[in-house]
Coordinates of C-alpha atoms in Angstrom, one line a residue:
Chain M
X1 CA -184.0 -133.5 -41.2
X2 CA -187.6 -132.2 -41.2
X3 CA -188.8 -132.3 -44.5
X4 CA -190.3 -128.6 -44.1
X5 CA -186.9 -127.4 -43.1
X6 CA -185.5 -129.1 -46.2
X7 CA -187.9 -127.2 -48.3
X8 CA -187.4 -123.7 -46.5
X9 CA -183.6 -124.3 -47.1
X10 CA -184.5 -125.1 -50.9
X11 CA -186.7 -122.1 -51.3
X12 CA -184.0 -119.5 -50.1
X13 CA -180.8 -121.4 -51.1
X14 CA -182.0 -122.6 -54.8
X15 CA -181.8 -118.9 -56.2
X16 CA -178.6 -118.2 -54.8
X17 CA -177.2 -121.4 -55.7
X18 CA -178.8 -121.3 -59.1
X19 CA -177.7 -117.8 -59.7
X20 CA -174.1 -118.6 -58.8
X21 CA -174.2 -121.7 -61.1
X22 CA -175.4 -119.5 -64.0
X23 CA -172.4 -116.9 -63.3
X24 CA -170.0 -119.8 -63.2
X25 CA -171.5 -121.0 -66.5
X26 CA -170.8 -117.9 -68.2
X27 CA -167.6 -117.5 -66.8
X28 CA -166.2 -121.0 -67.6
X29 CA -167.9 -120.8 -71.1
X30 CA -165.9 -117.2 -71.6
X31 CA -162.6 -119.1 -70.7
X32 CA -163.4 -122.0 -72.9
X33 CA -163.6 -119.5 -75.7
X34 CA -160.4 -117.5 -74.8
X35 CA -162.4 -114.6 -73.4
X36 CA -162.4 -113.1 -69.9
X37 CA -166.1 -113.4 -69.1
X38 CA -168.3 -111.6 -66.8
X39 CA -168.1 -111.6 -63.4
X40 CA -169.6 -114.5 -61.4
X41 CA -172.5 -112.2 -59.8
X42 CA -173.4 -111.1 -63.3
X43 CA -176.9 -113.2 -63.4
X44 CA -177.8 -111.3 -60.2
X45 CA -177.1 -108.0 -61.9
X46 CA -179.0 -108.9 -64.9
X47 CA -182.0 -110.1 -62.7
X48 CA -182.0 -107.0 -60.5
X49 CA -181.9 -104.6 -63.1
X50 CA -184.7 -106.2 -65.1
X51 CA -186.7 -105.7 -62.0
X52 CA -186.3 -102.1 -62.4
X53 CA -187.3 -101.9 -66.0
X54 CA -190.5 -101.0 -67.6
X55 CA -192.9 -104.1 -68.3
X56 CA -193.9 -104.0 -71.8
X57 CA -196.7 -106.5 -72.4
X58 CA -198.8 -107.7 -75.5
X59 CA -201.5 -109.2 -73.3
X60 CA -201.6 -108.8 -69.3
X61 CA -202.4 -112.6 -69.0
X62 CA -199.0 -113.5 -70.5
X63 CA -197.2 -112.2 -67.3
X64 CA -199.8 -114.4 -65.5
X65 CA -198.9 -117.5 -67.2
X66 CA -195.3 -116.7 -66.2
X67 CA -195.8 -116.1 -62.7
X68 CA -197.7 -119.6 -62.4
X69 CA -194.3 -121.1 -64.4
X70 CA -192.1 -119.7 -61.5
X71 CA -194.5 -120.7 -58.9
X72 CA -195.0 -124.2 -60.3
X73 CA -191.2 -124.9 -60.7
X74 CA -190.8 -123.7 -57.1
X75 CA -193.5 -126.1 -56.2
X76 CA -191.9 -129.0 -58.0
X77 CA -188.5 -128.4 -56.2
X78 CA -190.1 -128.0 -53.0
X79 CA -191.8 -131.4 -53.6
X80 CA -188.7 -133.1 -54.8
X81 CA -186.8 -131.6 -51.7
X82 CA -189.4 -132.4 -49.2
X83 CA -188.9 -136.2 -50.2
X84 CA -192.3 -136.3 -51.9
X85 CA -193.6 -138.7 -54.8
X86 CA -191.3 -138.7 -57.7
X87 CA -194.4 -139.0 -60.1
X88 CA -195.9 -136.0 -58.9
X89 CA -192.6 -134.1 -59.1
X90 CA -192.5 -134.9 -63.0
X91 CA -196.1 -133.9 -63.3
X92 CA -195.6 -130.7 -61.7
X93 CA -192.5 -130.0 -63.7
X94 CA -194.2 -130.7 -66.7
X95 CA -197.1 -128.4 -65.8
X96 CA -194.8 -125.9 -65.2
X97 CA -193.2 -126.0 -68.6
X98 CA -196.7 -125.9 -70.0
X99 CA -197.5 -122.5 -68.6
X100 CA -194.2 -121.4 -70.0
X101 CA -195.4 -122.4 -73.3
X102 CA -198.9 -121.1 -72.8
X103 CA -197.4 -117.7 -71.9
X104 CA -195.4 -117.6 -75.2
X105 CA -198.5 -118.6 -77.1
X106 CA -200.6 -116.1 -75.3
X107 CA -198.2 -113.3 -76.5
X108 CA -199.2 -114.0 -80.0
X109 CA -196.2 -112.9 -82.0
X110 CA -194.5 -115.0 -84.6
X111 CA -191.2 -115.5 -82.9
X112 CA -192.5 -116.3 -79.5
X113 CA -194.9 -118.7 -81.6
X114 CA -192.3 -120.6 -83.0
X115 CA -190.4 -120.6 -79.8
X116 CA -193.2 -122.1 -77.9
X117 CA -193.6 -125.1 -80.4
X118 CA -190.0 -125.6 -80.1
X119 CA -190.3 -125.8 -76.5
X120 CA -193.1 -128.1 -76.8
X121 CA -190.9 -130.4 -79.3
X122 CA -188.4 -130.3 -76.7
X123 CA -190.8 -131.7 -74.1
X124 CA -191.9 -134.5 -76.2
X125 CA -188.1 -135.4 -76.4
X126 CA -187.1 -135.3 -72.8
X127 CA -190.4 -136.4 -70.9
X128 CA -190.1 -140.1 -71.9
X129 CA -186.7 -140.5 -70.5
X130 CA -187.6 -138.4 -67.3
X131 CA -190.6 -140.8 -66.8
X132 CA -188.3 -144.0 -67.2
X133 CA -185.8 -142.5 -64.8
X134 CA -188.5 -142.5 -62.3
X135 CA -189.5 -146.0 -63.2
X136 CA -185.9 -147.3 -63.0
X137 CA -185.4 -145.6 -59.7
X138 CA -188.8 -147.3 -58.6
X139 CA -187.7 -150.9 -59.9
X140 CA -184.3 -150.6 -57.7
X141 CA -185.7 -149.0 -54.5
X142 CA -189.3 -150.2 -54.5
X143 CA -190.7 -146.8 -53.9
X144 CA -191.4 -143.4 -55.8
X145 CA -190.8 -141.5 -52.5
X146 CA -187.7 -139.3 -53.2
X147 CA -186.8 -139.5 -49.4
X148 CA -186.7 -143.4 -49.7
X149 CA -184.9 -143.3 -52.9
X150 CA -182.1 -141.1 -51.4
X151 CA -181.7 -143.4 -48.5
X152 CA -181.5 -146.4 -50.4
X153 CA -178.5 -148.5 -49.1
X154 CA -177.0 -149.3 -52.6
X155 CA -175.7 -146.7 -55.4
X156 CA -178.6 -146.6 -58.0
X157 CA -176.2 -145.7 -60.8
X158 CA -174.5 -149.1 -60.5
X159 CA -177.9 -150.9 -61.4
X160 CA -179.0 -148.0 -63.7
X161 CA -176.1 -146.9 -65.8
X162 CA -178.2 -146.6 -69.0
X163 CA -180.8 -144.8 -67.1
X164 CA -178.0 -142.6 -65.7
X165 CA -176.6 -141.8 -69.2
X166 CA -179.9 -141.4 -70.8
X167 CA -181.1 -139.1 -68.0
X168 CA -177.6 -137.1 -68.8
X169 CA -178.7 -136.9 -72.6
X170 CA -182.1 -135.2 -71.6
X171 CA -180.3 -132.8 -69.2
X172 CA -178.7 -131.1 -72.2
X173 CA -182.2 -130.4 -73.4
X174 CA -183.5 -129.2 -69.9
X175 CA -180.5 -127.1 -69.2
X176 CA -181.1 -125.5 -72.6
X177 CA -177.5 -126.4 -73.7
X178 CA -175.9 -126.9 -77.3
X179 CA -176.6 -129.1 -79.3
X180 CA -180.2 -129.0 -77.9
X181 CA -180.6 -125.2 -77.1
X182 CA -183.7 -124.9 -79.5
X183 CA -185.9 -122.9 -77.6
X184 CA -184.3 -121.0 -74.9
X185 CA -180.6 -120.8 -75.7
X186 CA -178.4 -118.9 -73.4
X187 CA -176.1 -117.7 -76.1
X188 CA -177.8 -116.8 -79.5
X189 CA -179.9 -113.8 -78.2
X190 CA -180.5 -112.3 -81.4
X191 CA -181.9 -115.7 -83.2
X192 CA -185.0 -117.6 -83.5
X193 CA -183.8 -119.9 -80.7
X194 CA -184.6 -117.4 -78.2
X195 CA -187.9 -116.9 -79.5
X196 CA -189.8 -118.0 -76.5
X197 CA -188.9 -115.1 -74.4
X198 CA -189.3 -112.4 -77.3
X199 CA -192.4 -110.9 -76.1
X200 CA -191.2 -110.8 -72.4
X201 CA -189.4 -107.8 -70.7
X202 CA -188.7 -106.6 -67.3
X203 CA -190.2 -108.3 -64.4
X204 CA -191.4 -111.1 -66.1
X205 CA -188.0 -111.9 -67.9
X206 CA -186.6 -111.8 -64.6
X207 CA -189.1 -114.3 -63.3
X208 CA -188.1 -116.6 -66.3
X209 CA -184.8 -116.4 -65.2
X210 CA -185.2 -117.0 -61.7
X211 CA -187.4 -120.0 -62.6
X212 CA -184.5 -121.5 -64.6
X213 CA -182.2 -121.1 -61.5
X214 CA -184.5 -123.2 -59.5
X215 CA -185.2 -125.7 -62.3
X216 CA -181.3 -126.1 -62.5
X217 CA -180.9 -126.8 -58.9
X218 CA -183.7 -129.3 -58.9
X219 CA -182.3 -131.3 -61.9
X220 CA -178.8 -131.5 -60.4
X221 CA -180.6 -132.7 -57.3
X222 CA -182.1 -135.5 -59.1
X223 CA -178.5 -136.5 -60.4
X224 CA -177.5 -136.6 -56.7
X225 CA -180.4 -139.2 -56.4
X226 CA -178.3 -141.7 -58.4
X227 CA -175.6 -141.6 -55.6
X228 CA -177.9 -141.3 -52.5
X229 CA -176.0 -143.7 -50.5
X230 CA -172.7 -141.8 -50.9
X231 CA -173.6 -138.1 -50.3
X232 CA -170.3 -136.4 -50.9
X233 CA -169.9 -138.6 -54.2
X234 CA -173.4 -137.5 -55.4
X235 CA -172.8 -133.8 -54.8
X236 CA -169.2 -134.1 -56.5
X237 CA -170.8 -136.0 -59.4
X238 CA -173.7 -133.4 -59.7
X239 CA -171.2 -130.4 -59.9
X240 CA -169.0 -132.6 -62.5
X241 CA -172.1 -133.2 -64.6
X242 CA -172.7 -129.3 -64.5
X243 CA -169.3 -128.7 -65.7
X244 CA -169.7 -131.5 -68.1
X245 CA -172.8 -129.9 -69.7
X246 CA -171.0 -126.4 -70.1
X247 CA -168.1 -128.6 -72.2
X248 CA -170.6 -130.1 -74.4
X249 CA -172.2 -126.7 -74.6
X250 CA -169.1 -125.1 -76.0
X251 CA -168.1 -128.1 -78.3
X252 CA -171.1 -129.1 -80.2
X253 CA -173.0 -126.9 -82.6
X254 CA -176.7 -126.9 -82.4
X255 CA -178.6 -129.5 -84.2
X256 CA -181.7 -129.4 -85.9
X257 CA -185.1 -130.3 -84.0
X258 CA -185.6 -133.2 -86.0
X259 CA -182.0 -134.4 -85.0
X260 CA -183.0 -133.8 -81.4
X261 CA -186.2 -135.5 -81.3
X262 CA -184.9 -138.8 -83.0
X263 CA -181.8 -139.0 -81.1
X264 CA -183.6 -138.7 -77.7
X265 CA -186.2 -141.1 -78.3
X266 CA -183.4 -143.6 -79.6
X267 CA -181.3 -143.0 -76.3
X268 CA -184.5 -143.3 -74.3
X269 CA -185.4 -146.7 -76.1
X270 CA -181.8 -148.0 -75.9
X271 CA -180.2 -147.0 -72.7
X272 CA -183.4 -146.2 -70.7
X273 CA -185.7 -148.7 -71.7
X274 CA -182.8 -151.3 -72.2
X275 CA -181.7 -150.9 -68.6
X276 CA -185.2 -151.2 -67.4
X277 CA -185.7 -154.5 -69.4
X278 CA -182.6 -155.9 -68.1
X279 CA -183.5 -155.3 -64.6
X280 CA -186.8 -156.8 -65.2
X281 CA -185.4 -160.1 -67.1
X282 CA -182.4 -160.8 -65.0
X283 CA -184.0 -160.8 -61.8
X284 CA -182.9 -163.6 -59.6
X285 CA -186.4 -164.7 -58.6
X286 CA -188.4 -165.4 -61.5
X287 CA -191.3 -166.4 -59.6
X288 CA -192.6 -162.9 -58.8
X289 CA -194.6 -161.8 -61.9
X290 CA -192.7 -158.5 -63.2
X291 CA -195.6 -156.9 -64.4
X292 CA -198.2 -157.0 -61.6
X293 CA -195.6 -156.0 -58.7
X294 CA -191.9 -155.7 -58.7
X295 CA -189.9 -158.7 -57.6
X296 CA -188.4 -158.9 -54.4
X297 CA -184.9 -158.4 -55.4
X298 CA -183.6 -156.7 -58.7
X299 CA -180.2 -156.6 -60.2
X300 CA -178.7 -156.1 -63.4
X301 CA -176.0 -158.7 -64.5
X302 CA -173.4 -155.9 -63.8
X303 CA -174.4 -155.7 -60.1
X304 CA -171.2 -155.8 -57.8
X305 CA -172.8 -154.2 -54.6
X306 CA -174.7 -156.6 -52.3
X307 CA -178.5 -156.2 -52.6
X308 CA -180.4 -156.7 -49.4
X309 CA -181.9 -160.1 -49.0
X310 CA -185.7 -160.6 -50.1
X311 CA -187.1 -160.8 -46.5
X312 CA -186.1 -157.4 -46.1
X313 CA -187.9 -155.9 -48.9
X314 CA -191.6 -155.8 -47.6
X315 CA -190.3 -154.0 -44.7
X316 CA -189.5 -151.0 -46.8
X317 CA -192.1 -150.9 -49.2
X318 CA -194.5 -148.1 -48.7
Chain A
X1 CA -172.3 -98.1 -59.5
X2 CA -176.1 -99.0 -59.9
X3 CA -177.4 -102.2 -61.3
X4 CA -178.2 -100.7 -64.8
X5 CA -174.4 -99.8 -64.9
X6 CA -173.5 -103.6 -64.5
X7 CA -175.7 -105.1 -67.0
X8 CA -176.3 -103.1 -70.2
X9 CA -178.0 -105.0 -72.7
X10 CA -177.5 -103.9 -76.3
X11 CA -179.8 -104.2 -79.4
X12 CA -177.7 -103.1 -82.7
X13 CA -179.3 -101.7 -86.1
X14 CA -177.6 -101.2 -89.1
X15 CA -179.4 -98.1 -90.7
X16 CA -177.8 -98.0 -94.3
X17 CA -174.3 -98.1 -92.8
X18 CA -171.2 -99.4 -95.1
X19 CA -170.8 -102.3 -92.5
X20 CA -167.8 -100.8 -91.3
X21 CA -168.9 -99.8 -87.9
X22 CA -171.1 -103.0 -87.8
X23 CA -168.0 -105.1 -87.9
X24 CA -166.3 -103.1 -85.2
X25 CA -169.5 -103.2 -83.0
X26 CA -169.3 -107.2 -83.5
X27 CA -165.4 -106.9 -82.7
X28 CA -166.2 -105.5 -79.4
X29 CA -167.7 -109.2 -78.6
X30 CA -164.6 -111.1 -79.9
X31 CA -162.0 -112.3 -77.3
X32 CA -159.7 -109.2 -78.1
X33 CA -162.2 -107.0 -76.4
X34 CA -164.9 -108.9 -74.8
X35 CA -167.5 -106.6 -73.9
X36 CA -169.2 -109.5 -71.7
X37 CA -166.8 -108.9 -69.0
X38 CA -168.7 -105.4 -68.6
X39 CA -172.0 -107.4 -68.6
X40 CA -172.9 -106.5 -72.1
X41 CA -174.9 -108.7 -73.9
X42 CA -176.0 -108.3 -77.5
X43 CA -179.8 -109.2 -77.2
X44 CA -181.0 -108.3 -80.5
X45 CA -184.4 -107.8 -79.0
X46 CA -185.6 -104.3 -78.3
X47 CA -187.9 -105.3 -75.4
X48 CA -184.8 -106.7 -73.7
X49 CA -182.2 -104.1 -74.5
X50 CA -181.2 -101.0 -72.6
X51 CA -178.9 -99.4 -75.1
X52 CA -179.7 -98.9 -78.7
X53 CA -176.6 -98.7 -80.8
X54 CA -177.3 -97.3 -84.5
X55 CA -174.8 -97.3 -87.2
X56 CA -175.1 -95.5 -90.6
X57 CA -176.6 -92.3 -91.9
X58 CA -180.4 -93.5 -92.0
X59 CA -181.9 -93.7 -95.4
X60 CA -185.6 -93.1 -96.1
X61 CA -186.4 -96.8 -95.6
X62 CA -184.6 -97.1 -92.3
X63 CA -186.7 -94.2 -90.7
X64 CA -189.4 -96.3 -89.7
X65 CA -187.6 -99.1 -88.5
X66 CA -185.7 -97.0 -86.0
X67 CA -188.7 -95.4 -84.7
X68 CA -190.3 -98.8 -84.3
X69 CA -187.3 -100.3 -82.4
X70 CA -187.0 -97.0 -80.4
X71 CA -190.7 -97.2 -79.1
X72 CA -190.5 -101.1 -78.3
X73 CA -187.7 -100.7 -76.0
X74 CA -188.6 -100.7 -72.5
X75 CA -187.9 -97.5 -70.2
X76 CA -185.4 -96.5 -69.5
X77 CA -183.4 -96.5 -72.5
X78 CA -180.4 -94.9 -74.3
X79 CA -179.3 -94.5 -77.9
X80 CA -175.9 -94.4 -79.0
X81 CA -175.0 -93.4 -82.8
X82 CA -171.9 -95.1 -83.7
X83 CA -169.7 -93.7 -86.6
X84 CA -169.6 -90.5 -88.0
X85 CA -172.5 -91.4 -90.4
X86 CA -174.9 -92.1 -87.7
X87 CA -173.7 -89.1 -85.7
X88 CA -174.3 -86.4 -88.6
X89 CA -174.7 -88.2 -91.8
X90 CA -170.9 -88.1 -92.7
X91 CA -170.3 -87.9 -96.3
X92 CA -173.7 -89.1 -97.2
X93 CA -175.2 -85.9 -95.5
X94 CA -176.5 -84.4 -98.9
X95 CA -177.6 -87.3 -100.4
X96 CA -181.4 -87.2 -101.5
X97 CA -182.3 -90.5 -99.8
X98 CA -180.5 -89.7 -96.4
X99 CA -182.2 -87.9 -93.2
X100 CA -178.6 -87.2 -92.2
X101 CA -177.8 -88.6 -88.8
X102 CA -179.7 -90.8 -86.1
X103 CA -180.8 -87.7 -84.3
X104 CA -183.1 -86.6 -87.2
X105 CA -185.4 -89.6 -86.4
X106 CA -184.9 -90.3 -82.5
X107 CA -183.3 -88.6 -79.7
X108 CA -179.7 -89.6 -79.4
X109 CA -177.7 -89.5 -76.0
X110 CA -174.1 -90.5 -77.0
X111 CA -172.1 -90.0 -80.3
X112 CA -169.3 -92.3 -81.1
X113 CA -167.3 -90.5 -84.0
X114 CA -164.9 -92.3 -86.4
X115 CA -165.0 -93.9 -89.7
X116 CA -165.1 -96.5 -88.9
X117 CA -165.5 -96.0 -85.0
X118 CA -162.7 -97.9 -83.3
X119 CA -163.8 -101.0 -80.9
X120 CA -162.1 -98.9 -78.1
X121 CA -164.3 -95.8 -78.8
X122 CA -167.6 -97.9 -79.0
X123 CA -166.9 -99.4 -75.6
X124 CA -165.9 -96.0 -74.3
X125 CA -169.4 -94.8 -75.8
X126 CA -171.1 -97.9 -73.8
X127 CA -169.5 -96.6 -70.8
X128 CA -170.8 -93.0 -71.3
X129 CA -174.1 -94.3 -72.1
X130 CA -174.2 -96.1 -68.9
X131 CA -174.0 -92.7 -67.1
X132 CA -176.9 -91.6 -69.0
X133 CA -178.8 -94.7 -68.3
X134 CA -178.3 -94.6 -64.6
X135 CA -179.5 -90.7 -64.6
X136 CA -182.5 -91.7 -66.5
X137 CA -183.5 -94.3 -64.2
X138 CA -183.1 -92.2 -61.5
X139 CA -185.4 -89.4 -62.9
X140 CA -188.0 -92.3 -63.7
X141 CA -187.8 -93.5 -60.1
X142 CA -188.2 -89.8 -59.1
X143 CA -191.1 -89.3 -61.2
X144 CA -193.0 -92.4 -60.0
X145 CA -192.4 -91.3 -56.3
X146 CA -193.5 -87.9 -56.9
X147 CA -196.9 -88.8 -58.6
X148 CA -199.2 -87.2 -55.8
X149 CA -197.3 -84.0 -56.4
X150 CA -198.6 -84.0 -60.3
X151 CA -199.7 -80.5 -61.3
X152 CA -202.6 -80.2 -63.9
X153 CA -201.9 -77.2 -66.1
X154 CA -202.8 -75.7 -69.3
X155 CA -200.5 -76.5 -72.2
X156 CA -199.3 -73.9 -74.6
X157 CA -197.7 -74.0 -78.0
X158 CA -194.1 -74.6 -76.5
X159 CA -195.5 -78.1 -74.9
X160 CA -196.5 -79.3 -78.4
X161 CA -193.5 -81.4 -79.5
X162 CA -193.3 -83.1 -76.0
X163 CA -197.0 -84.0 -76.1
X164 CA -196.9 -85.1 -79.5
X165 CA -193.7 -87.4 -78.4
X166 CA -196.0 -88.6 -75.5
X167 CA -199.0 -89.3 -78.0
X168 CA -196.9 -91.2 -80.1
X169 CA -195.6 -93.6 -77.2
X170 CA -199.1 -93.7 -75.7
X171 CA -200.9 -95.0 -78.7
X172 CA -198.4 -97.6 -79.6
X173 CA -200.4 -100.3 -78.0
X174 CA -203.6 -99.2 -79.9
X175 CA -201.6 -99.4 -83.1
X176 CA -200.7 -103.0 -82.7
X177 CA -204.5 -103.8 -82.4
X178 CA -205.1 -102.0 -86.1
X179 CA -201.9 -103.2 -87.9
X180 CA -200.5 -100.2 -89.7
X181 CA -200.0 -96.8 -88.3
X182 CA -203.5 -95.9 -89.6
X183 CA -204.4 -94.4 -86.4
X184 CA -204.9 -90.5 -87.0
X185 CA -203.3 -90.0 -83.5
X186 CA -199.9 -91.6 -84.6
X187 CA -200.0 -89.8 -88.2
X188 CA -200.4 -86.3 -86.7
X189 CA -197.5 -84.1 -87.3
X190 CA -195.9 -81.1 -85.3
X191 CA -197.7 -78.2 -87.5
X192 CA -201.2 -80.0 -87.0
X193 CA -200.7 -80.2 -83.5
X194 CA -199.7 -76.7 -83.3
X195 CA -202.7 -75.7 -85.1
X196 CA -205.0 -77.1 -82.5
X197 CA -203.7 -74.4 -80.4
X198 CA -204.5 -71.8 -82.6
X199 CA -208.3 -72.7 -83.1
X200 CA -210.1 -69.7 -84.2
X201 CA -212.5 -69.5 -81.5
X202 CA -210.4 -70.6 -78.6
X203 CA -208.8 -68.1 -76.1
X204 CA -205.0 -68.0 -75.5
X205 CA -204.6 -71.4 -74.1
X206 CA -201.8 -70.4 -71.8
X207 CA -204.0 -68.4 -69.6
X208 CA -204.5 -69.4 -66.0
X209 CA -207.4 -71.4 -65.5
X210 CA -209.7 -68.5 -64.1
X211 CA -212.8 -69.2 -66.1
X212 CA -213.1 -66.7 -68.9
X213 CA -216.8 -66.4 -70.1
X214 CA -218.0 -69.3 -71.9
X215 CA -217.6 -69.1 -75.7
X216 CA -218.9 -71.4 -78.0
X217 CA -216.3 -73.5 -79.7
X218 CA -213.4 -72.9 -77.6
X219 CA -210.4 -75.5 -77.0
X220 CA -208.8 -76.4 -73.7
X221 CA -205.7 -78.2 -73.9
X222 CA -204.4 -79.8 -70.4
X223 CA -201.2 -81.4 -69.4
X224 CA -200.1 -83.3 -66.1
X225 CA -196.6 -82.3 -65.4
X226 CA -194.3 -84.1 -62.7
X227 CA -191.1 -82.6 -62.0
X228 CA -191.1 -80.7 -65.2
X229 CA -191.8 -83.6 -67.4
X230 CA -195.2 -84.0 -69.0
X231 CA -196.7 -87.3 -68.6
X232 CA -200.2 -87.0 -69.6
X233 CA -202.4 -84.8 -71.4
X234 CA -206.0 -84.2 -72.8
X235 CA -207.8 -81.9 -75.3
X236 CA -211.4 -80.7 -75.0
X237 CA -213.3 -78.7 -77.8
X238 CA -216.4 -77.2 -76.7
X239 CA -219.2 -76.6 -79.5
X240 CA -222.7 -75.5 -78.1
X241 CA -223.9 -77.7 -75.0
X242 CA -221.3 -80.5 -75.8
X243 CA -217.5 -81.0 -75.0
X244 CA -215.9 -83.2 -77.7
X245 CA -212.7 -85.0 -75.8
X246 CA -209.7 -86.0 -77.9
X247 CA -206.5 -87.5 -77.1
X248 CA -206.7 -88.6 -73.3
X249 CA -203.2 -90.0 -73.0
X250 CA -200.9 -91.1 -70.3
X251 CA -197.4 -92.2 -70.7
X252 CA -197.7 -96.0 -70.4
X253 CA -195.2 -96.2 -67.4
X254 CA -197.6 -94.1 -65.2
X255 CA -201.0 -95.6 -66.5
X256 CA -203.3 -97.2 -63.9
X257 CA -202.6 -94.5 -61.4
X258 CA -205.5 -92.2 -61.8
X259 CA -203.8 -89.5 -63.8
X260 CA -206.3 -90.1 -66.7
X261 CA -209.3 -89.3 -64.0
X262 CA -207.9 -86.5 -62.8
X263 CA -207.0 -85.1 -66.1
X264 CA -210.8 -85.5 -66.9
X265 CA -212.2 -83.9 -63.8
X266 CA -209.9 -80.8 -64.4
X267 CA -211.1 -80.6 -67.9
X268 CA -214.8 -80.6 -66.6
X269 CA -213.9 -77.7 -64.4
X270 CA -212.8 -75.9 -67.6
X271 CA -216.1 -76.2 -68.9
X272 CA -218.6 -75.4 -66.3
X273 CA -221.4 -74.5 -68.4
X274 CA -221.2 -77.7 -70.4
X275 CA -223.6 -80.6 -69.6
X276 CA -222.6 -83.4 -72.1
X277 CA -219.2 -84.9 -72.5
X278 CA -218.6 -86.8 -75.7
X279 CA -215.4 -88.9 -76.5
X280 CA -214.7 -91.8 -79.2
X281 CA -212.3 -94.7 -79.5
X282 CA -211.6 -97.3 -82.1
X283 CA -213.7 -100.4 -81.7
X284 CA -210.7 -102.7 -81.0
X285 CA -209.3 -100.4 -78.5
X286 CA -210.8 -102.4 -75.9
X287 CA -208.4 -101.0 -73.2
X288 CA -209.5 -97.4 -74.0
X289 CA -213.2 -98.4 -74.2
X290 CA -213.0 -99.9 -70.6
X291 CA -211.0 -97.0 -69.3
X292 CA -213.8 -94.5 -70.5
X293 CA -216.6 -96.5 -69.2
X294 CA -214.9 -96.6 -66.0
X295 CA -215.0 -92.9 -66.0
X296 CA -218.7 -92.8 -66.4
X297 CA -219.1 -92.7 -70.1
X298 CA -221.9 -94.8 -72.1
X299 CA -221.7 -96.1 -75.6
X300 CA -224.5 -94.6 -77.7
X301 CA -223.5 -95.1 -81.4
X302 CA -220.7 -96.2 -83.6
X303 CA -219.6 -94.8 -87.1
X304 CA -217.0 -95.4 -89.6
X305 CA -213.4 -93.9 -89.4
X306 CA -210.2 -94.5 -91.5
X307 CA -210.2 -98.0 -93.2
X308 CA -210.0 -100.8 -90.6
X309 CA -211.1 -98.4 -87.7
X310 CA -214.8 -98.1 -86.8
X311 CA -215.3 -95.3 -84.2
X312 CA -217.4 -96.0 -80.9
X313 CA -218.8 -92.9 -79.6
X314 CA -219.4 -92.6 -75.7
X315 CA -221.2 -89.9 -73.8
X316 CA -221.4 -88.7 -70.2
X317 CA -223.9 -86.2 -68.8
X318 CA -222.5 -84.1 -66.0
X319 CA -223.9 -85.2 -62.5

């Protein structure tokens, strides 16, 4: 499909899918707590209401930062679904998150200040793993291009099980779910963990919600990338992961930020880095220097699917 | 049903309640009643909330907090008094430290009686409040779309309470810059503002704007009215060749739409004989200062005000 068409589909469909997922999330969470829960369309009602409310600001520029947060999150997803460079996607995502933090800092109230610092700590926790995920995908598919990773003939998850699990771990942070819902929890509205949105109201708060919808769809798209060669399996697993995140959200209590930071880094080191180390060490063609260019064929000891012969490699390289 | 009715977000404040009603409010969120099925979220943040649930008879220490929360909430907003204490003061009504009901501090839209109010009654109160919320939203939208039909009239004493309320709303932003409510505009009381109408040298302010012969030391009190609601006001006070402007206020929801400029033009028309206009604002009120400069005022001196404030004086010559 034409990448431009893909981006257009993303721009239109992502808020709808993201909003429905959010509504689904609230309904499933309520059922897990033996409640009836709100209608599936509740997130849309909320956002449409927020658009009609008065917009109270401390500094006008704080809304400007949030606008950039929304635009950059959409840009990130757009790059991703256009099949662009994965590293560029990661940097755009980081930039978006930074704008969110700046907006909260700009509001200069103690609660939003603490919320912004918590968001920064969260970024420190998940960024290394997100970067390692991109590197792992490169080592298997020899490309950072999303479209080439997606069309890679093998299931990436088979060679990257550790990276997949590590990425799942950081998704708990990215989706703002317990046990890591430290800065923008969807549940504890009256607590400090909602600090980062304290000073935003009306239209600006609606923009933050919509940005989260776009972000969630993009992250589930990344889960799909692990199963690029089998599209239906990919979509199913992405949805299952979402349900799994909701389950974890309802089962676990919130941890302190120290515990989040330490455990996220341990997971990154053991699962993510370990997986990539194994990929590099157990390469069948040790003649090629690992550090300089990626070796012709790479597979972990556990590989079951056939990997294409080395001769085919240079043709796929970009 | 409008969007507002489907997504009511609540902030709950305990104004010296015995905790009976508070527990019932929280019981509404439990699986037995689950108000989230109506879209209700207990936000705990005045800037996010639509409904303000107050329990308790409001003692002296809670008054300021209630006012503060109420003013921080975004329009449109609805106040619900939950329990008989919040509704009227209940058995604490005659206590020395009790103001007696939430409506002695802020306007209340829905009363939920009971000691303690049952969760069913509270949910019913919330549903009634949604009707009020919807009505307020429609009024706001109607006001916003009728701004070109704003009338600029002379205010009289009957308008004093409404203008005072508007003044406190409009000065909220300023007060954040100075910390405490040290601003005279926020401390003004109803008798004080009524006294401004009774300035000895002023003619009856309710007179039609047919210019009476210029008299020294007269006061003009203007209001901007849309669909019967006052959304802006200004006071002018002439001494000799100079008119002193005070309290140029516009409701925050309608700021930046030229209402302040029109008020000033109308005021100038009321003082045809005066050549010089003078205004003042605190040195930290950057917004007001920028606004006045945009209207043609120029800074000419500064002077001390009540403690953290330094007044900046601005003047303008008639063209």
